[in-house]
JSON list of C-alpha atoms in Angstrom, two decimals:
[
{"chain": "A", "resi": 117, "resn": "THR", "atom": "CA", "xyz": [2.61, -21.12, 7.84]},
{"chain": "A", "resi": 118, "resn": "ALA", "atom": "CA", "xyz": [3.92, -21.62, 4.44]},
{"chain": "A", "resi": 119, "resn": "ILE", "atom": "CA", "xyz": [2.59, -19.49, 1.58]},
{"chain": "A", "resi": 120, "resn": "ASP", "atom": "CA", "xyz": [3.74, -20.74, -2.00]},
{"chain": "A", "resi": 121, "resn": "GLY", "atom": "CA", "xyz": [2.67, -20.14, -5.65]},
{"chain": "A", "resi": 122, "resn": "GLY", "atom": "CA", "xyz": [-0.52, -21.72, -5.25]},
{"chain": "A", "resi": 123, "resn": "PHE", "atom": "CA", "xyz": [-1.61, -18.28, -3.65]},
{"chain": "A", "resi": 124, "resn": "ALA", "atom": "CA", "xyz": [-2.95, -16.56, -6.40]},
{"chain": "A", "resi": 125, "resn": "ASN", "atom": "CA", "xyz": [-6.26, -14.27, -7.04]},
{"chain": "A", "resi": 126, "resn": "ILE", "atom": "CA", "xyz": [-6.37, -12.95, -3.40]},
{"chain": "A", "resi": 127, "resn": "GLN", "atom": "CA", "xyz": [-7.59, -9.41, -2.91]},
{"chain": "A", "resi": 128, "resn": "THR", "atom": "CA", "xyz": [-5.65, -8.60, 0.33]},
{"chain": "A", "resi": 129, "resn": "LEU", "atom": "CA", "xyz": [-3.12, -10.97, 2.00]},
{"chain": "A", "resi": 130, "resn": "THR", "atom": "CA", "xyz": [-2.34, -10.19, 5.62]},
{"chain": "A", "resi": 131, "resn": "ALA", "atom": "CA", "xyz": [-0.15, -12.47, 7.87]},
{"chain": "A", "resi": 132, "resn": "LEU", "atom": "CA", "xyz": [-0.04, -11.65, 11.43]},
{"chain": "A", "resi": 133, "resn": "SER", "atom": "CA", "xyz": [2.24, -14.50, 12.42]},
{"chain": "A", "resi": 134, "resn": "SER", "atom": "CA", "xyz": [5.65, -15.71, 10.90]},
{"chain": "A", "resi": 135, "resn": "VAL", "atom": "CA", "xyz": [5.62, -17.02, 7.59]},
{"chain": "A", "resi": 136, "resn": "SER", "atom": "CA", "xyz": [7.66, -18.97, 4.73]},
{"chain": "A", "resi": 137, "resn": "LEU", "atom": "CA", "xyz": [7.46, -17.76, 1.56]},
{"chain": "A", "resi": 138, "resn": "ASN", "atom": "CA", "xyz": [8.18, -19.61, -2.03]},
{"chain": "A", "resi": 139, "resn": "GLY", "atom": "CA", "xyz": [7.35, -18.99, -5.60]},
{"chain": "A", "resi": 140, "resn": "THR", "atom": "CA", "xyz": [5.32, -16.37, -7.26]},
{"chain": "A", "resi": 141, "resn": "ILE", "atom": "CA", "xyz": [2.50, -14.76, -4.64]},
{"chain": "A", "resi": 142, "resn": "GLN", "atom": "CA", "xyz": [0.21, -12.45, -6.22]},
{"chain": "A", "resi": 143, "resn": "THR", "atom": "CA", "xyz": [-2.56, -10.12, -4.96]},
{"chain": "A", "resi": 144, "resn": "ASN", "atom": "CA", "xyz": [-4.93, -7.75, -6.19]},
{"chain": "A", "resi": 145, "resn": "LEU", "atom": "CA", "xyz": [-4.11, -5.39, -3.55]},
{"chain": "A", "resi": 146, "resn": "ASP", "atom": "CA", "xyz": [-1.91, -5.12, -0.62]},
{"chain": "A", "resi": 147, "resn": "GLN", "atom": "CA", "xyz": [0.31, -7.97, 0.84]},
{"chain": "A", "resi": 148, "resn": "ASN", "atom": "CA", "xyz": [0.80, -7.06, 4.67]},
{"chain": "A", "resi": 149, "resn": "TYR", "atom": "CA", "xyz": [3.19, -9.22, 6.90]},
{"chain": "A", "resi": 150, "resn": "ALA", "atom": "CA", "xyz": [3.28, -8.40, 10.34]},
{"chain": "A", "resi": 151, "resn": "GLY", "atom": "CA", "xyz": [5.51, -11.43, 11.64]},
{"chain": "A", "resi": 152, "resn": "PRO", "atom": "CA", "xyz": [9.17, -12.56, 10.64]},
{"chain": "A", "resi": 153, "resn": "VAL", "atom": "CA", "xyz": [9.16, -13.45, 6.73]},
{"chain": "A", "resi": 154, "resn": "SER", "atom": "CA", "xyz": [11.69, -16.25, 5.75]},
{"chain": "A", "resi": 155, "resn": "LEU", "atom": "CA", "xyz": [12.18, -17.56, 2.10]},
{"chain": "A", "resi": 156, "resn": "ALA", "atom": "CA", "xyz": [11.95, -21.10, 1.37]},
{"chain": "A", "resi": 157, "resn": "GLY", "atom": "CA", "xyz": [12.79, -20.71, -2.33]},
{"chain": "A", "resi": 158, "resn": "SER", "atom": "CA", "xyz": [13.11, -17.94, -4.90]},
{"chain": "A", "resi": 159, "resn": "THR", "atom": "CA", "xyz": [10.18, -15.72, -4.23]},
{"chain": "A", "resi": 160, "resn": "SER", "atom": "CA", "xyz": [8.46, -13.06, -6.40]},
{"chain": "A", "resi": 161, "resn": "LEU", "atom": "CA", "xyz": [5.74, -10.80, -4.70]},
{"chain": "A", "resi": 162, "resn": "ILE", "atom": "CA", "xyz": [3.33, -9.00, -6.99]},
{"chain": "A", "resi": 163, "resn": "GLY", "atom": "CA", "xyz": [0.58, -6.53, -5.90]},
{"chain": "A", "resi": 164, "resn": "ASN", "atom": "CA", "xyz": [-0.45, -3.18, -4.94]},
{"chain": "A", "resi": 165, "resn": "ALA", "atom": "CA", "xyz": [1.73, -2.70, -1.86]},
{"chain": "A", "resi": 166, "resn": "GLY", "atom": "CA", "xyz": [3.63, -4.73, 0.50]},
{"chain": "A", "resi": 167, "resn": "SER", "atom": "CA", "xyz": [4.99, -4.18, 4.06]},
{"chain": "A", "resi": 168, "resn": "PHE", "atom": "CA", "xyz": [7.42, -6.11, 6.17]},
{"chain": "A", "resi": 169, "resn": "SER", "atom": "CA", "xyz": [6.92, -5.19, 9.82]},
{"chain": "A", "resi": 170, "resn": "SER", "atom": "CA", "xyz": [9.37, -7.51, 11.35]},
{"chain": "A", "resi": 171, "resn": "GLY", "atom": "CA", "xyz": [11.71, -7.97, 8.52]},
{"chain": "A", "resi": 172, "resn": "ILE", "atom": "CA", "xyz": [12.74, -10.63, 5.97]},
{"chain": "A", "resi": 173, "resn": "THR", "atom": "CA", "xyz": [15.45, -13.54, 6.28]},
{"chain": "A", "resi": 174, "resn": "GLY", "atom": "CA", "xyz": [16.38, -14.62, 3.04]},
{"chain": "A", "resi": 175, "resn": "ASN", "atom": "CA", "xyz": [18.10, -18.06, 3.55]},
{"chain": "A", "resi": 176, "resn": "THR", "atom": "CA", "xyz": [20.27, -17.06, 0.44]},
{"chain": "A", "resi": 177, "resn": "GLU", "atom": "CA", "xyz": [17.33, -17.08, -1.93]},
{"chain": "A", "resi": 178, "resn": "ASP", "atom": "CA", "xyz": [16.28, -14.57, -4.29]},
{"chain": "A", "resi": 179, "resn": "LEU", "atom": "CA", "xyz": [13.26, -12.01, -3.92]},
{"chain": "A", "resi": 180, "resn": "LEU", "atom": "CA", "xyz": [11.74, -10.04, -6.60]},
{"chain": "A", "resi": 181, "resn": "LEU", "atom": "CA", "xyz": [9.19, -7.31, -5.42]},
{"chain": "A", "resi": 182, "resn": "ASN", "atom": "CA", "xyz": [6.91, -6.05, -8.00]},
{"chain": "A", "resi": 183, "resn": "PHE", "atom": "CA", "xyz": [4.27, -3.50, -6.17]},
{"chain": "A", "resi": 184, "resn": "THR", "atom": "CA", "xyz": [2.39, -0.79, -7.75]},
{"chain": "A", "resi": 185, "resn": "SER", "atom": "CA", "xyz": [2.76, 1.28, -4.90]},
{"chain": "A", "resi": 186, "resn": "THR", "atom": "CA", "xyz": [5.52, 1.95, -2.32]},
{"chain": "A", "resi": 187, "resn": "THR", "atom": "CA", "xyz": [6.58, -1.17, -0.57]},
{"chain": "A", "resi": 188, "resn": "SER", "atom": "CA", "xyz": [8.03, -0.84, 3.00]},
{"chain": "A", "resi": 189, "resn": "LEU", "atom": "CA", "xyz": [11.35, -2.69, 3.65]},
{"chain": "A", "resi": 190, "resn": "ASP", "atom": "CA", "xyz": [13.02, -3.00, 7.33]},
{"chain": "A", "resi": 191, "resn": "ASN", "atom": "CA", "xyz": [15.81, -5.24, 8.40]},
{"chain": "A", "resi": 192, "resn": "VAL", "atom": "CA", "xyz": [16.36, -7.67, 5.56]},
{"chain": "A", "resi": 193, "resn": "VAL", "atom": "CA", "xyz": [19.14, -9.93, 5.81]},
{"chain": "A", "resi": 194, "resn": "ASN", "atom": "CA", "xyz": [20.64, -12.94, 4.10]},
{"chain": "A", "resi": 195, "resn": "VAL", "atom": "CA", "xyz": [18.77, -12.55, 0.73]},
{"chain": "A", "resi": 196, "resn": "ARG", "atom": "CA", "xyz": [20.53, -13.43, -2.36]},
{"chain": "A", "resi": 197, "resn": "ASN", "atom": "CA", "xyz": [19.60, -11.00, -5.03]},
{"chain": "A", "resi": 198, "resn": "LEU", "atom": "CA", "xyz": [17.15, -8.70, -4.04]},
{"chain": "A", "resi": 199, "resn": "GLN", "atom": "CA", "xyz": [15.26, -6.56, -6.98]},
{"chain": "A", "resi": 200, "resn": "SER", "atom": "CA", "xyz": [12.40, -4.02, -6.48]},
{"chain": "A", "resi": 201, "resn": "LEU", "atom": "CA", "xyz": [10.58, -2.89, -9.58]},
{"chain": "A", "resi": 202, "resn": "GLY", "atom": "CA", "xyz": [8.57, -0.29, -7.94]},
{"chain": "A", "resi": 203, "resn": "ASN", "atom": "CA", "xyz": [9.33, 2.32, -5.40]},
{"chain": "A", "resi": 204, "resn": "VAL", "atom": "CA", "xyz": [10.39, 1.41, -1.56]},
{"chain": "A", "resi": 205, "resn": "THR", "atom": "CA", "xyz": [10.77, 2.86, 1.68]},
{"chain": "A", "resi": 206, "resn": "VAL", "atom": "CA", "xyz": [13.88, 1.06, 3.76]},
{"chain": "A", "resi": 207, "resn": "GLY", "atom": "CA", "xyz": [15.30, 1.34, 7.03]},
{"chain": "A", "resi": 208, "resn": "GLY", "atom": "CA", "xyz": [17.77, -0.41, 9.34]},
{"chain": "A", "resi": 209, "resn": "GLY", "atom": "CA", "xyz": [20.02, -3.01, 7.52]},
{"chain": "A", "resi": 210, "resn": "LEU", "atom": "CA", "xyz": [19.44, -4.74, 4.01]},
{"chain": "A", "resi": 211, "resn": "LEU", "atom": "CA", "xyz": [21.96, -7.21, 3.76]},
{"chain": "A", "resi": 212, "resn": "THR", "atom": "CA", "xyz": [22.22, -9.38, 0.65]},
{"chain": "A", "resi": 213, "resn": "THR", "atom": "CA", "xyz": [24.93, -11.93, -0.28]},
{"chain": "A", "resi": 214, "resn": "GLY", "atom": "CA", "xyz": [24.29, -10.95, -3.83]},
{"chain": "A", "resi": 215, "resn": "THR", "atom": "CA", "xyz": [23.11, -7.73, -5.58]},
{"chain": "A", "resi": 216, "resn": "GLN", "atom": "CA", "xyz": [20.27, -4.93, -4.63]},
{"chain": "A", "resi": 217, "resn": "THR", "atom": "CA", "xyz": [18.55, -3.37, -7.82]},
{"chain": "A", "resi": 218, "resn": "TYR", "atom": "CA", "xyz": [16.17, -0.55, -7.36]},
{"chain": "A", "resi": 219, "resn": "ASN", "atom": "CA", "xyz": [14.33, 0.05, -10.45]},
{"chain": "A", "resi": 220, "resn": "GLY", "atom": "CA", "xyz": [11.94, 2.70, -8.47]},
{"chain": "A", "resi": 221, "resn": "THR", "atom": "CA", "xyz": [12.85, 5.46, -5.88]},
{"chain": "A", "resi": 222, "resn": "VAL", "atom": "CA", "xyz": [14.34, 4.75, -2.68]},
{"chain": "A", "resi": 223, "resn": "GLY", "atom": "CA", "xyz": [13.22, 6.69, 0.67]},
{"chain": "A", "resi": 224, "resn": "LEU", "atom": "CA", "xyz": [14.97, 6.12, 3.94]},
{"chain": "A", "resi": 225, "resn": "THR", "atom": "CA", "xyz": [12.93, 6.03, 7.24]},
{"chain": "A", "resi": 226, "resn": "SER", "atom": "CA", "xyz": [15.57, 5.66, 9.46]},
{"chain": "A", "resi": 227, "resn": "ASP", "atom": "CA", "xyz": [19.74, 5.50, 9.37]},
{"chain": "A", "resi": 228, "resn": "THR", "atom": "CA", "xyz": [20.21, 2.70, 6.88]},
{"chain": "A", "resi": 229, "resn": "LEU", "atom": "CA", "xyz": [23.00, 0.14, 5.99]},
{"chain": "A", "resi": 230, "resn": "LEU", "atom": "CA", "xyz": [22.79, -1.24, 2.36]},
{"chain": "A", "resi": 231, "resn": "SER", "atom": "CA", "xyz": [25.21, -4.28, 1.87]},
{"chain": "A", "resi": 232, "resn": "GLY", "atom": "CA", "xyz": [26.03, -6.60, -0.93]},
{"chain": "A", "resi": 233, "resn": "THR", "atom": "CA", "xyz": [27.90, -7.45, -3.85]},
{"chain": "A", "resi": 234, "resn": "LYS", "atom": "CA", "xyz": [26.51, -4.68, -6.37]},
{"chain": "A", "resi": 235, "resn": "GLY", "atom": "CA", "xyz": [24.23, -2.04, -5.85]},
{"chain": "A", "resi": 236, "resn": "PHE", "atom": "CA", "xyz": [21.98, -0.43, -8.51]},
{"chain": "A", "resi": 237, "resn": "PHE", "atom": "CA", "xyz": [19.79, 2.76, -7.98]},
{"chain": "A", "resi": 238, "resn": "ALA", "atom": "CA", "xyz": [18.12, 3.71, -11.20]},
{"chain": "A", "resi": 239, "resn": "GLN", "atom": "CA", "xyz": [16.13, 6.86, -9.36]},
{"chain": "A", "resi": 240, "resn": "GLY", "atom": "CA", "xyz": [18.46, 7.64, -6.72]},
{"chain": "A", "resi": 241, "resn": "VAL", "atom": "CA", "xyz": [17.90, 7.88, -3.05]},
{"chain": "A", "resi": 242, "resn": "THR", "atom": "CA", "xyz": [15.88, 10.32, -0.95]},
{"chain": "A", "resi": 243, "resn": "GLY", "atom": "CA", "xyz": [16.99, 10.48, 2.95]},
{"chain": "A", "resi": 244, "resn": "GLY", "atom": "CA", "xyz": [14.57, 12.01, 4.74]},
{"chain": "A", "resi": 245, "resn": "GLY", "atom": "CA", "xyz": [17.29, 13.50, 7.05]},
{"chain": "A", "resi": 246, "resn": "ASN", "atom": "CA", "xyz": [18.99, 10.03, 7.71]},
{"chain": "A", "resi": 247, "resn": "ASP", "atom": "CA", "xyz": [22.34, 8.30, 7.42]},
{"chain": "A", "resi": 248, "resn": "LEU", "atom": "CA", "xyz": [22.98, 6.09, 4.80]},
{"chain": "A", "resi": 249, "resn": "THR", "atom": "CA", "xyz": [25.84, 3.31, 4.59]},
{"chain": "A", "resi": 250, "resn": "LEU", "atom": "CA", "xyz": [26.85, 1.85, 1.20]},
{"chain": "A", "resi": 251, "resn": "ARG", "atom": "CA", "xyz": [28.93, -1.37, 1.66]},
{"chain": "A", "resi": 252, "resn": "PHE", "atom": "CA", "xyz": [29.01, -3.24, -1.85]},
{"chain": "A", "resi": 253, "resn": "SER", "atom": "CA", "xyz": [32.08, -5.33, -2.53]},
{"chain": "A", "resi": 254, "resn": "GLN", "atom": "CA", "xyz": [32.07, -6.09, -6.29]},
{"chain": "A", "resi": 255, "resn": "ALA", "atom": "CA", "xyz": [31.72, -2.99, -8.47]},
{"chain": "A", "resi": 256, "resn": "SER", "atom": "CA", "xyz": [31.20, 0.77, -8.16]},
{"chain": "A", "resi": 257, "resn": "VAL", "atom": "CA", "xyz": [27.99, 2.31, -6.83]},
{"chain": "A", "resi": 258, "resn": "VAL", "atom": "CA", "xyz": [26.73, 5.18, -9.26]},
{"chain": "A", "resi": 259, "resn": "ILE", "atom": "CA", "xyz": [25.70, 8.07, -6.93]},
{"chain": "A", "resi": 260, "resn": "SER", "atom": "CA", "xyz": [24.04, 10.97, -8.92]},
{"chain": "A", "resi": 261, "resn": "GLY", "atom": "CA", "xyz": [21.62, 13.76, -8.39]},
{"chain": "A", "resi": 262, "resn": "GLY", "atom": "CA", "xyz": [19.14, 11.40, -7.18]},
{"chain": "A", "resi": 263, "resn": "PHE", "atom": "CA", "xyz": [20.95, 11.22, -4.13]},
{"chain": "A", "resi": 264, "resn": "SER", "atom": "CA", "xyz": [19.38, 13.95, -1.65]},
{"chain": "A", "resi": 265, "resn": "GLY", "atom": "CA", "xyz": [18.14, 14.74, 1.64]},
{"chain": "A", "resi": 266, "resn": "ILE", "atom": "CA", "xyz": [20.84, 12.31, 3.34]},
{"chain": "A", "resi": 267, "resn": "ALA", "atom": "CA", "xyz": [22.40, 13.41, 6.63]},
{"chain": "A", "resi": 268, "resn": "ASN", "atom": "CA", "xyz": [25.67, 11.57, 6.43]},
{"chain": "A", "resi": 269, "resn": "LEU", "atom": "CA", "xyz": [26.65, 9.60, 3.39]},
{"chain": "A", "resi": 270, "resn": "THR", "atom": "CA", "xyz": [29.39, 6.74, 4.16]},
{"chain": "A", "resi": 271, "resn": "ALA", "atom": "CA", "xyz": [30.54, 5.01, 1.01]},
{"chain": "A", "resi": 272, "resn": "GLU", "atom": "CA", "xyz": [32.72, 1.87, 1.96]},
{"chain": "A", "resi": 273, "resn": "THR", "atom": "CA", "xyz": [32.61, 0.77, -1.65]},
{"chain": "A", "resi": 274, "resn": "ALA", "atom": "CA", "xyz": [34.22, 2.22, -4.71]},
{"chain": "A", "resi": 275, "resn": "VAL", "atom": "CA", "xyz": [31.71, 5.10, -6.20]},
{"chain": "A", "resi": 276, "resn": "SER", "atom": "CA", "xyz": [30.96, 6.87, -9.35]},
{"chain": "A", "resi": 277, "resn": "LEU", "atom": "CA", "xyz": [29.75, 10.44, -8.90]},
{"chain": "A", "resi": 278, "resn": "ASN", "atom": "CA", "xyz": [27.88, 12.62, -11.19]},
{"chain": "A", "resi": 279, "resn": "GLY", "atom": "CA", "xyz": [25.51, 15.65, -10.69]},
{"chain": "A", "resi": 280, "resn": "ALA", "atom": "CA", "xyz": [24.63, 17.58, -7.60]},
{"chain": "A", "resi": 281, "resn": "ILE", "atom": "CA", "xyz": [24.97, 15.43, -4.33]},
{"chain": "A", "resi": 282, "resn": "ASN", "atom": "CA", "xyz": [23.73, 17.10, -1.20]},
{"chain": "A", "resi": 283, "resn": "THR", "atom": "CA", "xyz": [23.89, 16.02, 2.49]},
{"chain": "A", "resi": 284, "resn": "THR", "atom": "CA", "xyz": [23.55, 17.99, 5.61]},
{"chain": "A", "resi": 285, "resn": "GLY", "atom": "CA", "xyz": [26.34, 16.30, 7.20]},
{"chain": "A", "resi": 286, "resn": "VAL", "atom": "CA", "xyz": [29.52, 14.64, 6.06]},
{"chain": "A", "resi": 287, "resn": "GLN", "atom": "CA", "xyz": [30.11, 12.73, 3.04]},
{"chain": "A", "resi": 288, "resn": "ASP", "atom": "CA", "xyz": [32.75, 10.07, 3.72]},
{"chain": "A", "resi": 289, "resn": "TYR", "atom": "CA", "xyz": [34.29, 7.93, 0.37]},
{"chain": "A", "resi": 290, "resn": "GLN", "atom": "CA", "xyz": [36.62, 5.32, 1.88]},
{"chain": "A", "resi": 291, "resn": "ALA", "atom": "CA", "xyz": [37.43, 3.67, -1.68]},
{"chain": "A", "resi": 292, "resn": "THR", "atom": "CA", "xyz": [37.89, 4.70, -5.17]},
{"chain": "A", "resi": 293, "resn": "THR", "atom": "CA", "xyz": [35.96, 7.66, -6.40]},
{"chain": "A", "resi": 294, "resn": "VAL", "atom": "CA", "xyz": [35.60, 8.53, -10.11]},
{"chain": "A", "resi": 295, "resn": "LEU", "atom": "CA", "xyz": [33.70, 11.19, -11.61]},
{"chain": "A", "resi": 296, "resn": "ALA", "atom": "CA", "xyz": [31.33, 10.25, -14.32]},
{"chain": "A", "resi": 297, "resn": "GLY", "atom": "CA", "xyz": [30.48, 13.92, -15.25]},
{"chain": "A", "resi": 298, "resn": "ALA", "atom": "CA", "xyz": [30.28, 17.31, -13.62]},
{"chain": "A", "resi": 299, "resn": "THR", "atom": "CA", "xyz": [29.78, 16.94, -9.87]},
{"chain": "A", "resi": 300, "resn": "ASP", "atom": "CA", "xyz": [28.67, 19.45, -7.43]},
{"chain": "A", "resi": 301, "resn": "ILE", "atom": "CA", "xyz": [29.07, 18.25, -3.73]},
{"chain": "A", "resi": 302, "resn": "THR", "atom": "CA", "xyz": [27.43, 20.02, -0.84]},
{"chain": "A", "resi": 303, "resn": "ALA", "atom": "CA", "xyz": [28.25, 18.79, 2.40]},
{"chain": "A", "resi": 304, "resn": "SER", "atom": "CA", "xyz": [29.64, 19.99, 6.17]},
{"chain": "A", "resi": 305, "resn": "GLN", "atom": "CA", "xyz": [32.69, 17.94, 5.41]},
{"chain": "A", "resi": 306, "resn": "VAL", "atom": "CA", "xyz": [33.77, 15.48, 2.56]},
{"chain": "A", "resi": 307, "resn": "THR", "atom": "CA", "xyz": [36.69, 13.01, 2.87]},
{"chain": "A", "resi": 308, "resn": "PHE", "atom": "CA", "xyz": [38.30, 10.98, -0.06]},
{"chain": "A", "resi": 309, "resn": "ALA", "atom": "CA", "xyz": [40.27, 8.16, 1.44]},
{"chain": "A", "resi": 310, "resn": "GLY", "atom": "CA", "xyz": [40.43, 6.38, -1.61]}
]
């Protein structure tokens, strides 16, 4: 089913099967996608809350999420640039060919890999006792006191550290590490390979 910018002024949108999204899709309340979602063009989703139970295949298109309540994201692949203006929970792999920008909070629901060219986390990451791997190729990721509750933290990318960074397991920094301010690291083991 193709859903595009012609879908507007809907209360709640529920898709039980696979859908293709394109343009701006706005609802007054929630958007629930139970089947696989693919992007046919640059897509903006606006509403109260969004859930994507079967993942998102981006086809190298941009995705903007503008939900008032927390959006649930799992297994996002091949999106070009991903931006969420609100809070999100993530799990599995979120793989972009471009940037990932999180203006709200990020909560992990399972062990998670975030991969792209650049990663921006305005309010940090709450781990929920899960592992987090960061794999961004073109710019340092700022890891600050907003990163908490993570089990094992692996940074395959250059990072800039600031504030209190607490994990219950290891912190493994495999590329260049720069201190942007006073930094307090608590972990079972810390490795700096860069």
